[in-house]
Structures are given as structure tokens and as C-alpha cells.
Amino acid sequence: MTLEWKLVIDSRNAPAIADFWAAALEYEVEDPSALIERLLAAGHIGEEAVTEHGGHRIFRGYAGVRHPEDPFDEVSGVGHGRRLLFQDVPEGKTVKNRLHIDVHRPQGTGLDELVARLEGLGATRVREEDQGPAGHWWQMRDPEGNEFCAS
């Protein structure tokens, strides 16, 4: 039996960084509007727990993205497959990530094309690594400074 999982990433602005990663990975931003409306109507949460982003009501301080082909819960919008969840935390990033995402270019495209697209979304280049047959990639940072690799 396999387990479902998600990668949770601390953030300063969960909806904005979720938008970046959804565009970078060609994922979908999760829409919890229906669940939020049910929870509000039942009195389980108050308006202070909710905000609006991208035309949808979302939980304040949280935003998720999911692979568009994976199953998801129709009410909550939560994916049951490849998923990233961003949660706002009060402290900023101070050291190197212990875990990072590798973004692989699609077949038939070049690394420069991928890196340029990611930069257009707000990423920045840090360092190029060319290990010959072992691989060629760019270490990059997302708009909040989290390291990732484009290869």
C-alpha cells in the first residue's frame, strides 16, 4: 500500500509563491472555495480565517498546487497525488534548503529555454553546474529565495 504525501514549504506569501510554482510546474492552484463556504455556513470557521486570491476564497496563510492529471477532492480542491502546500510562517528563510525541487525540461527543449521561462516567472539564477555526462543544471531561487535546480 502506498501512502499519499505532500511537500509542505514554509513561505512569506503562500498564494503568491503557489502561483509561481503552479506556473513553473504547469500545475493547478487548488481551489478550496466550496469547502470554505461549507465551513463558514456551519460556523466552524470565521471570516478572519479566509481571504481572497485569484478570484477564489482561500484559507488565510495557505495555498496548494496539484498536478492537473491527478485525482482531487471535488469539495476541498485538495489533490490526492503530486502536491505542494505552502504555509505562511513568521520567520524568513535564513539558511540553505535541506530539501529542494528539481525541475526537468521537457523532451526536445533546451536548458536555456527552461531557465529563461523560470526567470520570466520570477526565479533567479544562482550558479551553473556542468558535470559532463553526469548532468548539466542551474541552481536557482524562487521569488522567496528557496533553492531549486533546473536541469
mmCIF file of C-alpha atoms in Angstrom:
data_model
loop_
_atom_site.group_PDB
_atom_site.id
_atom_site.type_symbol
_atom_site.label_atom_id
_atom_site.label_comp_id
_atom_site.label_asym_id
_atom_site.label_seq_id
_atom_site.Cartn_x
_atom_site.Cartn_y
_atom_site.Cartn_z
ATOM 1 C CA MET A 1 0.000 0.000 0.000
ATOM 2 C CA THR A 2 1.444 3.365 -0.977
ATOM 3 C CA LEU A 3 0.872 6.465 1.107
ATOM 4 C CA GLU A 4 -0.359 9.832 -0.070
ATOM 5 C CA TRP A 5 2.001 12.692 0.677
ATOM 6 C CA LYS A 6 2.554 16.367 0.011
ATOM 7 C CA LEU A 7 5.611 18.557 0.229
ATOM 8 C CA VAL A 8 4.952 21.448 2.625
ATOM 9 C CA ILE A 9 7.002 24.592 2.063
ATOM 10 C CA ASP A 10 7.207 27.486 4.529
ATOM 11 C CA SER A 11 6.510 30.842 2.914
ATOM 12 C CA ARG A 12 6.005 34.557 3.471
ATOM 13 C CA ASN A 13 3.142 34.861 0.951
ATOM 14 C CA ALA A 14 1.590 31.442 0.301
ATOM 15 C CA PRO A 15 -0.787 32.470 -2.510
ATOM 16 C CA ALA A 16 1.912 34.309 -4.476
ATOM 17 C CA ILE A 17 4.519 31.556 -4.199
ATOM 18 C CA ALA A 18 1.853 28.947 -5.048
ATOM 19 C CA ASP A 19 1.113 30.932 -8.220
ATOM 20 C CA PHE A 20 4.825 30.857 -9.115
ATOM 21 C CA TRP A 21 5.154 27.092 -8.597
ATOM 22 C CA ALA A 22 1.881 26.333 -10.381
ATOM 23 C CA ALA A 23 3.170 28.229 -13.426
ATOM 24 C CA ALA A 24 6.693 26.770 -13.151
ATOM 25 C CA LEU A 25 5.484 23.153 -12.952
ATOM 26 C CA GLU A 26 2.333 23.657 -15.055
ATOM 27 C CA TYR A 27 0.265 22.544 -12.052
ATOM 28 C CA GLU A 28 -3.119 23.868 -10.922
ATOM 29 C CA VAL A 29 -3.669 26.059 -7.880
ATOM 30 C CA GLU A 30 -6.111 24.279 -5.587
ATOM 31 C CA ASP A 31 -9.493 25.965 -5.100
ATOM 32 C CA PRO A 32 -10.915 25.362 -1.597
ATOM 33 C CA SER A 33 -13.867 27.778 -2.120
ATOM 34 C CA ALA A 34 -16.603 25.133 -1.777
ATOM 35 C CA LEU A 35 -15.110 23.764 1.449
ATOM 36 C CA ILE A 36 -14.665 27.269 2.866
ATOM 37 C CA GLU A 37 -18.309 28.138 2.131
ATOM 38 C CA ARG A 38 -19.463 24.972 3.924
ATOM 39 C CA LEU A 39 -17.240 25.655 6.944
ATOM 40 C CA LEU A 40 -18.377 29.293 7.157
ATOM 41 C CA ALA A 41 -22.067 28.341 6.837
ATOM 42 C CA ALA A 42 -21.705 25.729 9.590
ATOM 43 C CA GLY A 43 -19.922 28.211 11.874
ATOM 44 C CA HIS A 44 -16.763 26.062 12.035
ATOM 45 C CA ILE A 45 -14.556 28.955 10.918
ATOM 46 C CA GLY A 46 -14.932 32.719 10.873
ATOM 47 C CA GLU A 47 -14.242 35.259 8.154
ATOM 48 C CA GLU A 48 -10.859 36.001 9.784
ATOM 49 C CA ALA A 49 -9.628 32.562 8.620
ATOM 50 C CA VAL A 50 -10.341 33.382 4.989
ATOM 51 C CA THR A 51 -9.029 35.711 2.308
ATOM 52 C CA GLU A 52 -9.421 36.025 -1.445
ATOM 53 C CA HIS A 53 -6.798 35.363 -4.107
ATOM 54 C CA GLY A 54 -7.127 34.855 -7.832
ATOM 55 C CA GLY A 55 -10.905 35.177 -7.688
ATOM 56 C CA HIS A 56 -11.278 32.383 -5.102
ATOM 57 C CA ARG A 57 -11.723 32.256 -1.360
ATOM 58 C CA ILE A 58 -8.741 30.576 0.286
ATOM 59 C CA PHE A 59 -7.605 29.819 3.811
ATOM 60 C CA ARG A 60 -5.501 32.708 5.079
ATOM 61 C CA GLY A 61 -1.813 31.769 5.016
ATOM 62 C CA TYR A 62 -2.199 28.585 2.946
ATOM 63 C CA ALA A 63 -2.213 27.679 -0.735
ATOM 64 C CA GLY A 64 -1.748 24.372 -2.517
ATOM 65 C CA VAL A 65 -0.889 23.308 -6.049
ATOM 66 C CA ARG A 66 -1.508 19.922 -7.640
ATOM 67 C CA HIS A 67 -0.712 18.039 -10.812
ATOM 68 C CA PRO A 68 -3.609 18.594 -13.247
ATOM 69 C CA GLU A 69 -3.921 14.892 -14.130
ATOM 70 C CA ASP A 70 -4.027 13.585 -10.559
ATOM 71 C CA PRO A 71 -7.303 12.913 -8.704
ATOM 72 C CA PHE A 72 -8.574 15.514 -6.275
ATOM 73 C CA ASP A 73 -11.424 16.025 -3.832
ATOM 74 C CA GLU A 74 -14.205 17.975 -5.571
ATOM 75 C CA VAL A 75 -15.250 19.783 -2.383
ATOM 76 C CA SER A 76 -11.910 20.753 -0.855
ATOM 77 C CA GLY A 77 -9.918 21.008 -4.090
ATOM 78 C CA VAL A 78 -7.124 19.070 -2.368
ATOM 79 C CA GLY A 79 -5.101 16.856 -4.664
ATOM 80 C CA HIS A 80 -4.574 13.160 -3.967
ATOM 81 C CA GLY A 81 -1.329 12.897 -5.885
ATOM 82 C CA ARG A 82 1.616 15.131 -6.670
ATOM 83 C CA ARG A 83 1.042 18.175 -4.495
ATOM 84 C CA LEU A 84 2.826 21.130 -2.891
ATOM 85 C CA LEU A 85 1.336 23.035 0.054
ATOM 86 C CA PHE A 86 2.622 26.477 1.020
ATOM 87 C CA GLN A 87 2.105 27.742 4.554
ATOM 88 C CA ASP A 88 2.965 31.183 5.850
ATOM 89 C CA VAL A 89 5.367 31.349 8.777
ATOM 90 C CA PRO A 90 6.544 34.437 10.678
ATOM 91 C CA GLU A 91 10.273 33.896 10.221
ATOM 92 C CA GLY A 92 12.104 34.393 6.941
ATOM 93 C CA LYS A 93 14.395 31.912 5.233
ATOM 94 C CA THR A 94 17.899 32.119 6.698
ATOM 95 C CA VAL A 95 19.908 29.103 5.514
ATOM 96 C CA LYS A 96 20.190 26.705 2.584
ATOM 97 C CA ASN A 97 17.287 24.314 1.998
ATOM 98 C CA ARG A 98 17.771 20.752 3.209
ATOM 99 C CA LEU A 99 15.315 19.600 0.543
ATOM 100 C CA HIS A 100 14.759 21.063 -2.904
ATOM 101 C CA ILE A 101 12.810 20.556 -6.098
ATOM 102 C CA ASP A 102 14.457 19.645 -9.408
ATOM 103 C CA VAL A 103 12.563 20.942 -12.432
ATOM 104 C CA HIS A 104 13.338 18.923 -15.557
ATOM 105 C CA ARG A 105 12.969 20.382 -19.031
ATOM 106 C CA PRO A 106 10.505 18.728 -21.380
ATOM 107 C CA GLN A 107 11.908 16.381 -24.025
ATOM 108 C CA GLY A 108 13.128 18.274 -27.072
ATOM 109 C CA THR A 109 13.710 21.576 -25.269
ATOM 110 C CA GLY A 110 16.941 23.142 -24.136
ATOM 111 C CA LEU A 111 18.075 24.081 -20.669
ATOM 112 C CA ASP A 112 18.386 27.741 -21.667
ATOM 113 C CA GLU A 113 14.724 27.767 -22.713
ATOM 114 C CA LEU A 114 13.606 26.299 -19.371
ATOM 115 C CA VAL A 115 15.777 28.684 -17.339
ATOM 116 C CA ALA A 116 14.527 31.695 -19.316
ATOM 117 C CA ARG A 117 10.890 30.648 -18.741
ATOM 118 C CA LEU A 118 11.511 30.253 -14.991
ATOM 119 C CA GLU A 119 13.240 33.649 -14.846
ATOM 120 C CA GLY A 120 10.226 35.148 -16.609
ATOM 121 C CA LEU A 121 8.085 33.832 -13.746
ATOM 122 C CA GLY A 122 10.331 35.450 -11.116
ATOM 123 C CA ALA A 123 13.109 32.915 -10.438
ATOM 124 C CA THR A 124 16.769 33.932 -10.370
ATOM 125 C CA ARG A 125 19.898 32.082 -11.460
ATOM 126 C CA VAL A 126 22.476 31.292 -8.783
ATOM 127 C CA ARG A 127 25.093 29.013 -10.323
ATOM 128 C CA GLU A 128 25.519 26.807 -13.373
ATOM 129 C CA GLU A 129 26.773 23.261 -12.860
ATOM 130 C CA ASP A 130 28.116 21.243 -15.782
ATOM 131 C CA GLN A 131 29.239 17.780 -14.743
ATOM 132 C CA GLY A 132 29.510 16.461 -18.307
ATOM 133 C CA PRO A 133 27.873 13.031 -18.620
ATOM 134 C CA ALA A 134 26.655 13.248 -15.005
ATOM 135 C CA GLY A 135 24.428 16.226 -15.786
ATOM 136 C CA HIS A 136 24.095 19.907 -16.553
ATOM 137 C CA TRP A 137 21.821 22.159 -14.468
ATOM 138 C CA TRP A 138 21.285 25.602 -12.993
ATOM 139 C CA GLN A 139 20.878 26.176 -9.282
ATOM 140 C CA MET A 140 18.100 28.753 -8.995
ATOM 141 C CA ARG A 141 15.932 30.505 -6.398
ATOM 142 C CA ASP A 142 12.193 31.012 -6.448
ATOM 143 C CA PRO A 143 10.793 34.504 -5.680
ATOM 144 C CA GLU A 144 11.048 33.830 -1.915
ATOM 145 C CA GLY A 145 14.668 32.615 -2.119
ATOM 146 C CA ASN A 146 14.063 28.850 -1.903
ATOM 147 C CA GLU A 147 16.699 26.942 -3.848
ATOM 148 C CA PHE A 148 15.771 24.583 -6.675
ATOM 149 C CA CYS A 149 17.512 23.153 -9.716
ATOM 150 C CA ALA A 150 16.583 23.416 -13.372
ATOM 151 C CA SER A 151 18.036 20.609 -15.467
#
